[in-house]
Short mmCIF file of C-alpha atoms in Angstrom, two decimals:
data_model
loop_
_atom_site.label_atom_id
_atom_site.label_comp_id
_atom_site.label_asym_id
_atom_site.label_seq_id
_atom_site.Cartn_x
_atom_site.Cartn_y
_atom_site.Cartn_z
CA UNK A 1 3.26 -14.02 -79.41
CA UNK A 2 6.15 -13.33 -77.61
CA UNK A 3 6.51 -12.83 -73.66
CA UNK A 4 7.46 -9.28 -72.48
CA UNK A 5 10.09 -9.31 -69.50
CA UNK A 6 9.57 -6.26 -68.04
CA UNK A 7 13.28 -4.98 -66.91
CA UNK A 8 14.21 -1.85 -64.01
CA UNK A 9 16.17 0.60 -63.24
CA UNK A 10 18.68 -0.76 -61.09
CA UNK A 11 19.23 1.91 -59.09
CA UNK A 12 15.96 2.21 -58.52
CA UNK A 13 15.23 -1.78 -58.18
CA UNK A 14 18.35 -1.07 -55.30
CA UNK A 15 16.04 1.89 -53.65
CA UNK A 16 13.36 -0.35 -53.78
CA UNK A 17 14.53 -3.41 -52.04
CA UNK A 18 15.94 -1.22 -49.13
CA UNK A 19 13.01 0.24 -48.50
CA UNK A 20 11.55 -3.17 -48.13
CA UNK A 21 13.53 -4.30 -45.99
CA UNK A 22 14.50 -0.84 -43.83
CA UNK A 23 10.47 -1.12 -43.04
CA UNK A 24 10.71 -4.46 -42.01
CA UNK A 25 13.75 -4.30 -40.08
CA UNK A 26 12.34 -0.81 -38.27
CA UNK A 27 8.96 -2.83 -37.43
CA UNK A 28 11.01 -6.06 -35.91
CA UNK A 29 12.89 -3.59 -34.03
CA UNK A 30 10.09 -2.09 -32.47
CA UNK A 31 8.26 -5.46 -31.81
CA UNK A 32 11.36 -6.23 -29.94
CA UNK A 33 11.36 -3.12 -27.82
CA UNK A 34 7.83 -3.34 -26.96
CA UNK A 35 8.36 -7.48 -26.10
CA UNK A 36 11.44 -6.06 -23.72
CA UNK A 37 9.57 -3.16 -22.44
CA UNK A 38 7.16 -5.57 -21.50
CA UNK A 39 9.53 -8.10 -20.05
CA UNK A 40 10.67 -5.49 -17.92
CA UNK A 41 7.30 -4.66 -16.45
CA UNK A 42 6.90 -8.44 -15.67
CA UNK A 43 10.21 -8.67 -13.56
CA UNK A 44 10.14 -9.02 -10.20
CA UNK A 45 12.26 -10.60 -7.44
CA UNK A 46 11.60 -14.24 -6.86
CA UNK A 47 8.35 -15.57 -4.79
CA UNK A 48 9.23 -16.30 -1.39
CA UNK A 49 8.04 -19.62 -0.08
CA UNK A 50 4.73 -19.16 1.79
CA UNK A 51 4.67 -21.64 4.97
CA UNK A 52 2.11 -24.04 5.88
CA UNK A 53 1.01 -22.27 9.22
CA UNK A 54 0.34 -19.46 6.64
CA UNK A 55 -2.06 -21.19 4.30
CA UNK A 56 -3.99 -22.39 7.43
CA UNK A 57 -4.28 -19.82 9.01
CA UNK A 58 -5.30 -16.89 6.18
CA UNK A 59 -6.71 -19.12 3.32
CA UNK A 60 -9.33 -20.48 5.90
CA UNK A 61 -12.12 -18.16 3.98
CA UNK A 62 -11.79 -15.58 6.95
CA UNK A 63 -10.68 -12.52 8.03
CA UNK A 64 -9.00 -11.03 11.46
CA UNK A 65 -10.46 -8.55 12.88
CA UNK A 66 -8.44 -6.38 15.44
CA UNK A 67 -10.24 -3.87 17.52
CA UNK A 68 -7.59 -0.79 19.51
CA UNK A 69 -8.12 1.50 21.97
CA UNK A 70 -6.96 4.48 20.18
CA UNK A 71 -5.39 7.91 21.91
CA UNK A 72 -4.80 9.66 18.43
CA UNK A 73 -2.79 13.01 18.47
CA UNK A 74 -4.65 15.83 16.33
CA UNK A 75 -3.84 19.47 16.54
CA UNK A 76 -2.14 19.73 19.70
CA UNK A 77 -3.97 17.58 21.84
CA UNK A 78 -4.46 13.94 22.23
CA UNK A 79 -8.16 12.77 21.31
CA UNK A 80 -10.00 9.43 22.27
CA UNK A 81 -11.32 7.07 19.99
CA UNK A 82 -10.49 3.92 18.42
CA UNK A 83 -8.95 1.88 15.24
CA UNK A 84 -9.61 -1.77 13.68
CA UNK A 85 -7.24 -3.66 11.49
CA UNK A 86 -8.99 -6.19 9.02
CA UNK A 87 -6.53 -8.32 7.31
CA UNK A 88 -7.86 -10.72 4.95
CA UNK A 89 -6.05 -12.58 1.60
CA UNK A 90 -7.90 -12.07 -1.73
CA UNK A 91 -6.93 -12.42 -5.61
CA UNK A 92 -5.78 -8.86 -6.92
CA UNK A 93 -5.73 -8.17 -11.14
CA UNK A 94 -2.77 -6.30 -11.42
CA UNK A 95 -3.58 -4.28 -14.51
CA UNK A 96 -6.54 -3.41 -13.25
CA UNK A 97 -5.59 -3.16 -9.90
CA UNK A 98 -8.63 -4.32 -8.06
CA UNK A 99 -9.85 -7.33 -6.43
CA UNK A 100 -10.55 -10.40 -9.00
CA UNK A 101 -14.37 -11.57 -9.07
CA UNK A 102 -13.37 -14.94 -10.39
CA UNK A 103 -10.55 -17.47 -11.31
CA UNK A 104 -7.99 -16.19 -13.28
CA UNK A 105 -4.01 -17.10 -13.97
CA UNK A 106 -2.81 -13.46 -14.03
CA UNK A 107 -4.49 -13.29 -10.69
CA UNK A 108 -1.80 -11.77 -7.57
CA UNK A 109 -2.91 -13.23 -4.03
CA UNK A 110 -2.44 -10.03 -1.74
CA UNK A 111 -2.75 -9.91 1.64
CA UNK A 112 -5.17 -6.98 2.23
CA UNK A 113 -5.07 -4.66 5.26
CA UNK A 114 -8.27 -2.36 5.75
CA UNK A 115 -6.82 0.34 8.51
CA UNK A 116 -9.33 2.35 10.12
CA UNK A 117 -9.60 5.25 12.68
CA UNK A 118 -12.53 7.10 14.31
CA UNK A 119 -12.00 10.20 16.84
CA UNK A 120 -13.21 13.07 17.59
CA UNK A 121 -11.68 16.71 17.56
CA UNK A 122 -13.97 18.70 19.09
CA UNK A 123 -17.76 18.89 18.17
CA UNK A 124 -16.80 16.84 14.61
CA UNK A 125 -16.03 13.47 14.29
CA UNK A 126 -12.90 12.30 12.11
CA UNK A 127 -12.86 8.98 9.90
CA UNK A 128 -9.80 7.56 8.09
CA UNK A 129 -8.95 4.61 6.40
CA UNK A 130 -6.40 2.94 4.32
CA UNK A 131 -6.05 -0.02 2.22
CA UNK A 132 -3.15 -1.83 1.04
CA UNK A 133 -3.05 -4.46 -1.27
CA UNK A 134 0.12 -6.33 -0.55
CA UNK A 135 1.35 -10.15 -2.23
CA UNK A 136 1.39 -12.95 -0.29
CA UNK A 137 5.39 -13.43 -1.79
CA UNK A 138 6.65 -10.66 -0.38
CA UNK A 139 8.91 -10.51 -3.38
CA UNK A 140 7.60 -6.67 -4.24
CA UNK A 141 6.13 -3.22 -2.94
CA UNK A 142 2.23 -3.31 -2.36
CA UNK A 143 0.49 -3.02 -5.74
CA UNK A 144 -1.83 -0.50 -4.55
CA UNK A 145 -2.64 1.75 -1.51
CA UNK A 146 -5.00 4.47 -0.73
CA UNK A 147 -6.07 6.66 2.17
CA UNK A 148 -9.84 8.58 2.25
CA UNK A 149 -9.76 10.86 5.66
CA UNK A 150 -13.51 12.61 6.10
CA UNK A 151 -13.95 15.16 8.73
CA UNK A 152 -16.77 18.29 8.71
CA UNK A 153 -14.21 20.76 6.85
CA UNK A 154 -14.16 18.44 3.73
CA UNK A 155 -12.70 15.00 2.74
CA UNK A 156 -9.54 14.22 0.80
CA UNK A 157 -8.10 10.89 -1.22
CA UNK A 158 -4.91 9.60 -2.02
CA UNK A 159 -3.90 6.95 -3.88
CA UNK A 160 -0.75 5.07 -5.09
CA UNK A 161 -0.31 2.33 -7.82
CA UNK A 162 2.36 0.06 -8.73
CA UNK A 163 3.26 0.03 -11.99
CA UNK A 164 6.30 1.05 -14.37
CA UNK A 165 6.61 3.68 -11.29
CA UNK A 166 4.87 4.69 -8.60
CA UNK A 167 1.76 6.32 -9.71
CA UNK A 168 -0.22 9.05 -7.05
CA UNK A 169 -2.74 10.96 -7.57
CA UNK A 170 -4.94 13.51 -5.04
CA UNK A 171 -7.91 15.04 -4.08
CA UNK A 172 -8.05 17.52 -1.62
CA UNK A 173 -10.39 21.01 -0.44
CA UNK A 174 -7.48 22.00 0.56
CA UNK A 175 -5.81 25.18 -1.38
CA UNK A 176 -2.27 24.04 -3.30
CA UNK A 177 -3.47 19.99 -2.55
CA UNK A 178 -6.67 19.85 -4.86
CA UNK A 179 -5.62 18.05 -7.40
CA UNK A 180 -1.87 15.98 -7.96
CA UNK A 181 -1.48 13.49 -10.53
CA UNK A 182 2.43 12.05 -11.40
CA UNK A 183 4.53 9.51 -10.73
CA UNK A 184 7.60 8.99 -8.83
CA UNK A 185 10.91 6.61 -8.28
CA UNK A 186 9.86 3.12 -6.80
CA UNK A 187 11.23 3.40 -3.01
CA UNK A 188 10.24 1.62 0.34
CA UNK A 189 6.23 2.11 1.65
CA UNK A 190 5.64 2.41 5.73
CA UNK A 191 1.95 1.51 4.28
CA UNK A 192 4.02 -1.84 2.99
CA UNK A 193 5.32 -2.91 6.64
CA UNK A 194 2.10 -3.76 9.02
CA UNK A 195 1.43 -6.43 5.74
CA UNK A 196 5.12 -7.35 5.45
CA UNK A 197 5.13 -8.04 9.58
CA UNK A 198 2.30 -10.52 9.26
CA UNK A 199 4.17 -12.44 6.45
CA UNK A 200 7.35 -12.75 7.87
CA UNK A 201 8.99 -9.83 9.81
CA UNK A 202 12.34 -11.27 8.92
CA UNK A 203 11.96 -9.41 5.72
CA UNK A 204 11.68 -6.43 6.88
CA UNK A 205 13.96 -3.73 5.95
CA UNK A 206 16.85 -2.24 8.81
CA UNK A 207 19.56 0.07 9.17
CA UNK A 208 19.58 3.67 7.15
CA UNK A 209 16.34 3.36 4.83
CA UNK A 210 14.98 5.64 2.40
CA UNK A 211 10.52 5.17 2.93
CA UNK A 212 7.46 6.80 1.84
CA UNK A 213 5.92 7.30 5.05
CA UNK A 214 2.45 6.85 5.48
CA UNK A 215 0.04 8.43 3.32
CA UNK A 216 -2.19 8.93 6.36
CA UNK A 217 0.44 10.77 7.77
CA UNK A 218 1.32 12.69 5.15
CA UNK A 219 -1.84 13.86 4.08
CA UNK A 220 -2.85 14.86 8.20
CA UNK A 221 0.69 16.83 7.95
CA UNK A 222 0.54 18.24 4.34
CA UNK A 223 4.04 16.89 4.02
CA UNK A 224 5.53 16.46 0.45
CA UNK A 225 5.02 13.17 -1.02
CA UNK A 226 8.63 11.55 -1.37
CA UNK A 227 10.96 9.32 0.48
CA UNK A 228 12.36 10.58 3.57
CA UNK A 229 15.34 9.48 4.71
CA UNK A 230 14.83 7.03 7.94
CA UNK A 231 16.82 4.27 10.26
CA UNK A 232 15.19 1.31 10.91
CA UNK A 233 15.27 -1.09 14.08
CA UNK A 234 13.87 -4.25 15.48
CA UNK A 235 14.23 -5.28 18.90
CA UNK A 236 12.17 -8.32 21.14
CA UNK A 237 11.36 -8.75 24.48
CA UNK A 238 9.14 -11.07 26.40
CA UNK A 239 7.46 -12.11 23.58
CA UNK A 240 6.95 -8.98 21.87
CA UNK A 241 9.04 -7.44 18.91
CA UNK A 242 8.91 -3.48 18.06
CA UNK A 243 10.00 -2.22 14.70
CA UNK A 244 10.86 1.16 15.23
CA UNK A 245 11.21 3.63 12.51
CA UNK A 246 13.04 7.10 12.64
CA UNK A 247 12.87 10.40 10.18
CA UNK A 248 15.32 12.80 11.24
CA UNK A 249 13.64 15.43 9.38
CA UNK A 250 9.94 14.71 10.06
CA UNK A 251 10.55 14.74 14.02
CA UNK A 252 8.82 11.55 14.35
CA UNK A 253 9.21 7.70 15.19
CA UNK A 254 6.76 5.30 14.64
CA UNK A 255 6.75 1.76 16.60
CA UNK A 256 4.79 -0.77 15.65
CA UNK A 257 4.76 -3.56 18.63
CA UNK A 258 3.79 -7.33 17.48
CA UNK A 259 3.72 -11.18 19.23
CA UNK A 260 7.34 -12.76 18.64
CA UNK A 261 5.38 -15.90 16.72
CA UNK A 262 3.01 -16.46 14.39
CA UNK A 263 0.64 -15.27 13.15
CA UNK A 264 2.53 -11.95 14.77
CA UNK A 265 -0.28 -10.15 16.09
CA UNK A 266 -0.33 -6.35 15.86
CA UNK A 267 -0.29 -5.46 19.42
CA UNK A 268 -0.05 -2.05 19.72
CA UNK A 269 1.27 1.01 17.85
CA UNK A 270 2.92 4.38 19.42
CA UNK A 271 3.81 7.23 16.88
CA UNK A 272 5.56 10.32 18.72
CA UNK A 273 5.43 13.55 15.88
CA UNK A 274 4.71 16.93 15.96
CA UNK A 275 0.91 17.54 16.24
CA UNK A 276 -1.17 21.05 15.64
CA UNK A 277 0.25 23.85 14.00
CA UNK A 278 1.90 27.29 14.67
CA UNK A 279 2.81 27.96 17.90
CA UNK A 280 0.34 25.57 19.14
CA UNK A 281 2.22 22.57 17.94
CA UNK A 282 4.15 20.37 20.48
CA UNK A 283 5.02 16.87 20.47
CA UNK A 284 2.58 14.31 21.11
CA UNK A 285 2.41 10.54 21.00
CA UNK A 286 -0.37 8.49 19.43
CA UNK A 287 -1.34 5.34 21.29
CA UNK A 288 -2.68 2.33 19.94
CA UNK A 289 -4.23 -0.61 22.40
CA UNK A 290 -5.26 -4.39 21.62
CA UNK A 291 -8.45 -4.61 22.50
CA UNK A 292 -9.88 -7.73 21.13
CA UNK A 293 -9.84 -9.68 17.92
CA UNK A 294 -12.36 -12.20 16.04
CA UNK A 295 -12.01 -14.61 12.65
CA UNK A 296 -15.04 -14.35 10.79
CA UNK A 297 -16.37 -13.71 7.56
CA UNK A 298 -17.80 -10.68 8.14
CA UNK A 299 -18.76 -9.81 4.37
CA UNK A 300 -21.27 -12.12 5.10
CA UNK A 301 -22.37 -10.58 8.66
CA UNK A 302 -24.35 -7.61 7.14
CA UNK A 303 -27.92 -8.21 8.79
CA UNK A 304 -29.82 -6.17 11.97
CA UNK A 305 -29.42 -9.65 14.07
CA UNK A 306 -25.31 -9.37 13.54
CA UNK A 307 -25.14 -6.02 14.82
CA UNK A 308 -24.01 -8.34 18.55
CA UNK A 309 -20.81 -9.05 17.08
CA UNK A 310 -19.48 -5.51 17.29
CA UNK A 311 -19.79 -6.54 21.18
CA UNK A 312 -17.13 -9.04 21.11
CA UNK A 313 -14.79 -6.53 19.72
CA UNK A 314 -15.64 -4.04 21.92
CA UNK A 315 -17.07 -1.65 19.83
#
């Protein structure tokens, strides 16, 4: 019995093998683009070194507390109240962008800061706070912050993730501000600097800036979320340093005042900008006094009988 060869068209055996290999190559080349595209999102600048007074101080399994006397300036007058600053370190997923529960080698140590402000305007009370998640390396911008600001009219949040871009997204009762969702150029983040200061204020940025300002402030303003051009200074004296930052076009300087040496203590804030609205606005100047601070772990301080340490911060 004899074999059959089978034979082909060689033009069509030609058509054939290009396709084969056309497919393949088009596949490789997207496997590569997605392995550089991903690359990409994995580059950063390199980890500063962290320094032993550092680890012993904020890896102790505690956080500060800071409690403030707190003049805040809201719609044309200046209104009593006060603010506490809880920084504590934690490990932060990045993809997910919340705090880890466990062990994990994709894990980012941030330096957390919990900002929080109570005052009234008024017969109703205002609340704000602010979180930013911020790494211990100061080798990026904060992976996440957010602001939440209640009051008796209605309540609004922001929020901003690092990722490719800057990612923010809004919710707001007010008309115009209900709902924003897009993304925007990576660019400075005031919200980054009271975290940077406590790392090393070495780092932090000086001269003609472009910053996001705060999303506090830009919210309470109804300002347009975007870098703002700004000048940036740093100056000491008897044991205190102020970093002082300027936007022409905002009206407004913020100063944040802080101990010379570690841990650099947040002493104090002033923030001169023009409060209220219409021809009741004028320029004000928020105040912000040290009142007193604590280390504890006060996750675990939830019970009636711990109520007494609000005492020994004053509140």
């Amino acid at each position: 019995m004899k074999s059959v060869i089978p034979t082909f068209n060689l033009p069509l055996l030609s058509l054939i093998v290009l396709f084969v290999f056309g497919c393949k190559q088009e596949n490789e080349t997207e496997t590569s683009a997605e392995i550089s595209s991903d690359m990409k999102e994995k580059q950063q600048a390199p980890k500063r070194p962290i320094s032993e007074n550092f680890k012993r101080y904020w890896y102790a399994g505690e956080a500060e507390i800071t409690s403030y006397q707190l003049e805040q300036a809201r719609y044309g007058e200046l209104r009593d109240g006060n603010a506490v600053l809880i920084y504590v370190t934690e490990p932060f997923l990045p993809n997910e962008q919340v705090k880890a529960n466990r062990n994990n080698p994709d894990n980012v140590s941030v330096l957390k800061l919990n900002a929080t402000k109570n005052f009234l305007t008024g017969i109703y009370p205002y609340s704000i706070m602010s979180s930013t998640f911020y790494p211990v390396y100061d080798n990026q911008h904060a992976l996440k912050t957010s602001l939440s600001v209640q009051e008796w009219c209605g309540h609004v949040y922001s929020q901003l993730n690092n990722r490719n871009q800057f990612e923010f997204r809004s919710h707001s009762y007010f008309e115009g501000e209900a709902d924003q969702n897009f993304t925007m150029e990576k660019a400075l983040l005031e919200n980054d600097i009271w975290t940077k200061i406590r790392i090393n204020p070495e780092n932090l940025p000086k001269g003609k800036i472009t910053m996001i300002p705060s999303l506090e402030f830009l919210r309470l303003r109804h300002q347009e979320i975007k870098s703002y051009e700004a000048k940036a200074e740093m100056s000491s004296k008897d044991g205190i340093t102020t970093y002082t930052i300027s936007y022409p076009e905002l009206e407004r300087n913020l100063m944040i005042h802080f101990s010379s040496e570690f841990p650099f203590s947040i002493e104090g804030w002033t923030e001169e900008f023009k409060s209220g609205f219409g021809a009741n606005a004028k320029t004000l100047t928020t105040t912000a006094s040290k009142m007193k601070t604590i280390k504890t772990a006060y996750w675990k301080q939830n019970g009636n009988s711990d109520l007494i340490l609000r005492d020994s911060l004053g509140l």
